[in-house]
């Protein structure tokens, strides 16, 4: 959901300053700046990967505790 | 009691919002608490208004293209990785499962824009770009299902038995392996089709004016005519439900095959 922007765009347009909306705006809208969009996309991947790694670590720890 | 309350809350949270566009799509207008009148006019508008009809055709073309492309890529990939050893093969299989979570569609869209804007690969804005984008988005899902199908059969023994009877590689594929994993391939194809039919985010980034899909048309109609937008939303919900029903049927068939 970190990268989702379709629903936000349909509901509030560009009024909310979300990371996903910023990437979309730099990749497709009037503020066209592909390198900036690429950099923001890397930040998004890093945040998502960190979140997934933390979740995976937490799940493994919980599983070990149960044993 | 608490369970019942939780169930009602869950229904209100998930089912009611999905029902609203379906009810609205059959109503003449809806301004008070209840909708008024019954009409099929808004569904007719999908088929008769050229912009809506063309968007529907583009959506169907893109979805079928994405399914075909995935059939050509995901099935051989699942076959190869099913045969791969427990070391790097297992890591690759796990990677294919994690990929859709790690790379959101927005990132895929940005990457595609950067990769396909310069000649000789200047495909951005064409229908081919949308087909490629949808195939990439659907790949991990189809791959997972087809891989699971390969894992339910003893692929090596079947291949060796067929080879001992003189079957070539292509004959083994055509007459032995593909028929055995067909429910998985069809199930994956349905999932890719459903994902493609409803995809908005990447499409809005890579599609030009010649590749306006139904969800893009829906986005425009939200601002122009909410009743047609409801009919398009309801149509997309029907496509998802139909795909889900067929996938459930194929899943049950796969389980029966495994049991026998």
Coordinates of C-alpha atoms in Angstrom, one line a residue:
Chain A
X1 CA 0.0 0.0 0.0
X2 CA 3.0 2.3 0.3
X3 CA 3.1 2.7 -3.4
X4 CA -0.7 3.0 -4.0
X5 CA -1.8 6.3 -5.4
X6 CA -4.8 5.5 -7.6
X7 CA -7.4 5.6 -4.8
X8 CA -5.9 8.8 -3.3
X9 CA -5.8 10.5 -6.7
X10 CA -9.5 9.6 -7.3
X11 CA -10.6 10.8 -3.9
X12 CA -8.5 13.9 -3.2
X13 CA -6.5 14.6 -6.4
X14 CA -3.0 16.0 -5.7
X15 CA -4.1 17.7 -2.5
X16 CA -2.3 15.3 -0.2
X17 CA 1.5 15.2 -0.2
X18 CA 2.1 11.5 -0.3
X19 CA 5.4 9.9 -1.5
X20 CA 3.5 7.9 -4.1
X21 CA 1.7 11.0 -5.4
X22 CA 5.0 12.8 -5.6
X23 CA 6.5 10.0 -7.8
X24 CA 3.4 10.0 -10.0
X25 CA 3.6 13.8 -10.3
X26 CA 7.3 13.7 -11.3
X27 CA 6.7 10.8 -13.7
X28 CA 3.5 11.9 -15.5
X29 CA 2.2 15.3 -14.6
X30 CA 3.3 18.9 -15.4
X31 CA 6.2 18.7 -12.9
X32 CA 7.8 16.1 -15.2
X33 CA 11.2 15.1 -13.8
X34 CA 12.1 11.4 -14.4
X35 CA 15.4 11.4 -12.5
X36 CA 13.7 12.8 -9.5
X37 CA 10.9 10.2 -9.8
X38 CA 13.6 7.5 -10.0
X39 CA 15.2 8.8 -6.8
X40 CA 11.9 8.9 -5.0
X41 CA 11.1 5.4 -6.3
X42 CA 14.4 4.2 -4.8
X43 CA 13.4 5.7 -1.4
X44 CA 10.0 3.9 -1.7
X45 CA 11.7 0.6 -2.4
X46 CA 14.1 1.1 0.5
X47 CA 11.2 1.8 2.9
X48 CA 9.2 -1.1 1.7
X49 CA 12.2 -3.5 1.8
X50 CA 13.0 -2.3 5.4
X51 CA 9.4 -2.9 6.4
X52 CA 9.3 -6.3 4.9
X53 CA 12.7 -7.3 6.5
X54 CA 11.5 -6.1 9.9
X55 CA 8.2 -8.1 9.5
X56 CA 10.1 -11.2 8.5
X57 CA 12.5 -10.8 11.4
X58 CA 9.6 -10.4 13.8
X59 CA 7.8 -13.4 12.4
X60 CA 10.9 -15.6 12.7
X61 CA 11.4 -14.4 16.3
X62 CA 7.9 -15.1 17.3
X63 CA 8.1 -18.6 15.7
X64 CA 11.3 -19.3 17.6
X65 CA 9.6 -18.2 20.9
X66 CA 6.7 -20.6 20.3
X67 CA 9.1 -23.5 19.9
Chain B
X1 CA -22.3 -12.0 20.4
X2 CA -19.0 -10.3 19.9
X3 CA -18.3 -12.6 16.9
X4 CA -21.6 -11.6 15.3
X5 CA -20.9 -7.9 15.9
X6 CA -17.4 -8.3 14.4
X7 CA -19.0 -10.1 11.4
X8 CA -21.5 -7.3 10.8
X9 CA -18.7 -4.7 11.0
X10 CA -16.7 -6.7 8.5
X11 CA -19.6 -6.9 6.1
X12 CA -20.3 -3.2 6.5
X13 CA -16.6 -2.4 5.9
X14 CA -16.0 -4.6 2.9
X15 CA -19.3 -5.6 1.2
X16 CA -21.4 -2.4 1.5
X17 CA -18.8 -0.1 -0.3
X18 CA -18.6 -2.7 -3.1
X19 CA -22.4 -2.8 -3.4
X20 CA -22.9 0.9 -3.7
X21 CA -21.7 1.3 -7.4
X22 CA -23.6 -1.9 -8.3
X23 CA -26.9 -0.4 -6.9
X24 CA -26.1 3.0 -8.4
X25 CA -25.4 1.5 -11.8
X26 CA -29.0 0.2 -12.0
X27 CA -30.6 3.5 -10.7
X28 CA -32.1 6.3 -12.6
X29 CA -30.8 8.7 -10.0
X30 CA -29.8 8.6 -6.3
X31 CA -30.1 11.8 -4.2
X32 CA -32.0 10.7 -1.1
X33 CA -31.3 7.7 1.2
X34 CA -32.6 5.2 -1.4
X35 CA -32.0 5.1 -5.1
X36 CA -34.9 5.8 -7.5
X37 CA -36.0 4.0 -10.6
X38 CA -34.4 1.0 -12.4
X39 CA -32.5 1.3 -15.7
X40 CA -29.9 -0.4 -17.8
X41 CA -29.1 2.8 -19.5
X42 CA -25.6 3.2 -17.9
X43 CA -24.5 -0.2 -19.0
X44 CA -25.8 0.5 -22.5
X45 CA -23.7 3.7 -22.4
X46 CA -20.6 1.5 -22.0
X47 CA -21.4 -0.3 -25.2
X48 CA -22.8 2.5 -27.3
X49 CA -20.7 5.6 -26.5
X50 CA -17.6 5.3 -28.7
X51 CA -15.1 6.4 -26.1
X52 CA -16.4 3.9 -23.5
X53 CA -16.6 1.1 -26.1
X54 CA -13.1 1.7 -27.4
X55 CA -11.8 1.7 -23.8
X56 CA -13.5 -1.7 -23.2
X57 CA -11.9 -3.1 -26.4
X58 CA -8.5 -1.7 -25.4
X59 CA -8.9 -3.2 -21.9
X60 CA -9.8 -6.6 -23.4
X61 CA -7.0 -6.5 -25.9
X62 CA -4.4 -5.5 -23.3
X63 CA -5.7 -8.2 -20.8
X64 CA -5.5 -11.0 -23.4
X65 CA -2.1 -9.7 -24.6
X66 CA -0.8 -9.8 -21.0
X67 CA -2.2 -13.3 -20.5
X68 CA -0.5 -14.6 -23.7
X69 CA 2.8 -12.9 -22.9
X70 CA 2.7 -14.4 -19.4
X71 CA 1.9 -17.8 -20.8
X72 CA 5.0 -17.6 -22.9
X73 CA 7.2 -16.4 -20.0
X74 CA 5.7 -17.6 -16.7
X75 CA 5.1 -21.3 -17.7
X76 CA 8.7 -22.0 -19.0
X77 CA 10.1 -20.0 -16.0
X78 CA 8.0 -22.1 -13.5
X79 CA 9.1 -25.3 -15.3
X80 CA 12.8 -24.3 -15.1
X81 CA 12.7 -23.2 -11.5
X82 CA 10.8 -26.3 -10.4
X83 CA 13.7 -28.3 -11.8
X84 CA 16.3 -26.0 -10.2
X85 CA 18.2 -27.3 -7.2
X86 CA 17.5 -26.6 -3.6
X87 CA 20.2 -23.8 -3.3
X88 CA 19.9 -20.9 -5.7
X89 CA 16.7 -22.4 -7.1
X90 CA 15.0 -22.1 -3.8
X91 CA 16.2 -18.5 -3.4
X92 CA 15.0 -17.6 -6.9
X93 CA 11.6 -19.1 -6.1
X94 CA 11.3 -17.2 -2.9
X95 CA 12.4 -14.0 -4.8
X96 CA 9.6 -14.4 -7.3
X97 CA 7.1 -14.6 -4.4
X98 CA 8.5 -11.5 -2.6
X99 CA 8.9 -9.4 -5.8
X100 CA 5.3 -8.1 -6.1
X101 CA 5.5 -6.9 -2.5
X102 CA 8.9 -5.2 -2.9
X103 CA 8.2 -3.4 -6.1
X104 CA 4.9 -1.5 -6.0
X105 CA 3.2 -0.9 -9.4
X106 CA 4.2 2.8 -9.1
X107 CA 7.9 1.8 -9.1
X108 CA 7.3 -0.6 -12.0
X109 CA 5.6 2.3 -13.9
X110 CA 8.5 4.7 -13.3
X111 CA 11.0 2.0 -14.3
X112 CA 9.1 1.3 -17.5
X113 CA 8.9 5.0 -18.4
X114 CA 12.7 5.3 -18.0
X115 CA 13.4 2.1 -19.9
X116 CA 11.0 2.7 -22.9
X117 CA 11.2 6.4 -23.8
X118 CA 14.3 6.4 -26.0
X119 CA 14.6 4.8 -29.5
X120 CA 14.8 2.0 -30.6
X121 CA 12.6 1.1 -27.6
X122 CA 10.3 4.2 -27.6
X123 CA 7.1 2.3 -26.7
X124 CA 5.7 4.6 -24.1
X125 CA 2.2 5.8 -25.0
X126 CA 1.5 2.8 -27.2
X127 CA -0.7 -0.2 -26.5
X128 CA 2.4 -2.5 -26.6
X129 CA 3.8 -0.6 -23.6
X130 CA 0.5 -1.2 -21.6
X131 CA 0.6 -4.9 -22.5
X132 CA 4.2 -5.3 -21.4
X133 CA 3.4 -3.4 -18.2
X134 CA 0.4 -5.5 -17.3
X135 CA 2.4 -8.7 -18.2
X136 CA 5.1 -7.6 -15.7
X137 CA 2.6 -6.8 -13.0
X138 CA 0.8 -10.2 -13.5
X139 CA 4.0 -12.3 -13.9
X140 CA 4.7 -13.0 -10.2
X141 CA 1.1 -14.1 -9.6
X142 CA 0.9 -16.4 -12.6
X143 CA 4.4 -17.8 -11.9
X144 CA 3.4 -18.7 -8.3
X145 CA 0.3 -20.6 -9.3
X146 CA 2.0 -22.5 -12.2
X147 CA 5.0 -23.3 -10.0
X148 CA 2.6 -24.7 -7.3
X149 CA 1.0 -26.8 -10.1
X150 CA 4.3 -28.2 -11.1
X151 CA 5.1 -29.0 -7.5
X152 CA 1.9 -31.1 -7.2
X153 CA 3.0 -33.5 -9.9
X154 CA 6.0 -35.7 -10.0
X155 CA 7.4 -33.9 -13.0
X156 CA 10.7 -35.7 -13.3
X157 CA 9.2 -39.2 -13.1
X158 CA 6.5 -38.3 -15.7
X159 CA 9.1 -36.9 -18.0
X160 CA 11.4 -39.8 -17.6
X161 CA 8.6 -42.3 -18.2
X162 CA 7.5 -40.4 -21.4
X163 CA 11.2 -40.2 -22.6
X164 CA 11.6 -43.9 -22.1
X165 CA 8.7 -44.4 -24.5
X166 CA 10.5 -42.3 -27.1
X167 CA 8.8 -38.9 -26.6
X168 CA 10.8 -35.9 -27.5
X169 CA 11.0 -32.8 -25.3
X170 CA 8.2 -31.0 -27.1
X171 CA 6.0 -34.2 -27.1
X172 CA 6.6 -34.6 -23.3
X173 CA 5.5 -30.9 -22.9
X174 CA 2.5 -31.1 -25.2
X175 CA 1.1 -34.5 -24.1
X176 CA 2.3 -35.1 -20.6
X177 CA 3.3 -32.0 -18.6
X178 CA 1.1 -29.2 -19.9
X179 CA -2.1 -31.2 -19.6
X180 CA -1.2 -32.0 -16.0
X181 CA -0.6 -28.4 -15.0
X182 CA -3.4 -26.9 -17.2
X183 CA -5.7 -26.1 -14.2
X184 CA -2.8 -24.0 -12.7
X185 CA -2.1 -22.3 -16.0
X186 CA -5.8 -21.4 -16.5
X187 CA -6.1 -20.2 -12.9
X188 CA -3.0 -18.0 -13.3
X189 CA -4.3 -16.7 -16.7
X190 CA -7.6 -15.7 -15.0
X191 CA -5.7 -13.9 -12.2
X192 CA -3.6 -12.0 -14.8
X193 CA -6.7 -11.2 -16.8
X194 CA -8.5 -9.8 -13.7
X195 CA -5.5 -7.8 -12.5
X196 CA -5.1 -6.3 -16.0
X197 CA -8.8 -5.4 -16.4
X198 CA -8.7 -3.4 -13.2
X199 CA -5.2 -1.9 -13.4
X200 CA -5.1 1.9 -13.1
X201 CA -1.8 3.1 -11.6
X202 CA 0.8 1.8 -14.1
X203 CA -1.6 2.3 -17.0
X204 CA -2.1 5.9 -16.2
X205 CA 1.7 6.4 -16.3
X206 CA 2.6 4.6 -19.5
X207 CA -0.6 4.8 -21.6
X208 CA -1.0 7.4 -24.2
X209 CA -4.2 8.7 -25.8
X210 CA -4.4 5.7 -28.1
X211 CA -4.3 3.2 -25.2
X212 CA -7.1 4.4 -22.9
X213 CA -8.3 1.4 -20.9
X214 CA -11.6 1.1 -19.0
X215 CA -10.1 2.0 -15.6
X216 CA -8.6 5.2 -17.2
X217 CA -12.0 6.0 -18.7
X218 CA -13.6 5.3 -15.2
X219 CA -11.2 7.9 -13.7
X220 CA -12.4 10.5 -16.2
X221 CA -16.1 9.6 -15.7
X222 CA -15.8 10.0 -11.9
X223 CA -15.6 13.7 -12.7
X224 CA -18.1 13.8 -15.6
X225 CA -20.9 11.3 -14.9
X226 CA -21.0 9.3 -11.7
X227 CA -23.7 7.0 -13.0
X228 CA -21.6 5.8 -16.0
X229 CA -18.6 5.6 -13.6
X230 CA -20.8 3.3 -11.4
X231 CA -21.7 1.1 -14.4
X232 CA -18.0 0.8 -15.3
X233 CA -17.0 0.1 -11.7
X234 CA -19.8 -2.6 -11.4
X235 CA -18.6 -4.1 -14.7
X236 CA -15.1 -4.4 -13.3
X237 CA -16.5 -6.0 -10.1
X238 CA -18.3 -8.6 -12.2
X239 CA -15.1 -9.4 -14.1
X240 CA -13.3 -9.9 -10.7
X241 CA -16.1 -12.0 -9.3
X242 CA -16.3 -14.2 -12.4
X243 CA -12.6 -14.7 -12.4
X244 CA -12.6 -15.6 -8.7
X245 CA -15.4 -18.1 -9.2
X246 CA -13.6 -19.8 -12.1
X247 CA -10.3 -19.8 -10.2
X248 CA -12.1 -21.4 -7.2
X249 CA -13.5 -24.1 -9.5
X250 CA -10.1 -24.7 -11.1
X251 CA -8.5 -24.8 -7.7
X252 CA -11.0 -27.5 -6.6
X253 CA -10.2 -29.4 -9.7
X254 CA -6.5 -29.2 -9.0
X255 CA -7.0 -30.6 -5.5
X256 CA -9.1 -33.4 -6.9
X257 CA -6.3 -34.2 -9.4
X258 CA -3.8 -34.2 -6.6
X259 CA -5.9 -36.5 -4.5
X260 CA -6.3 -39.0 -7.3

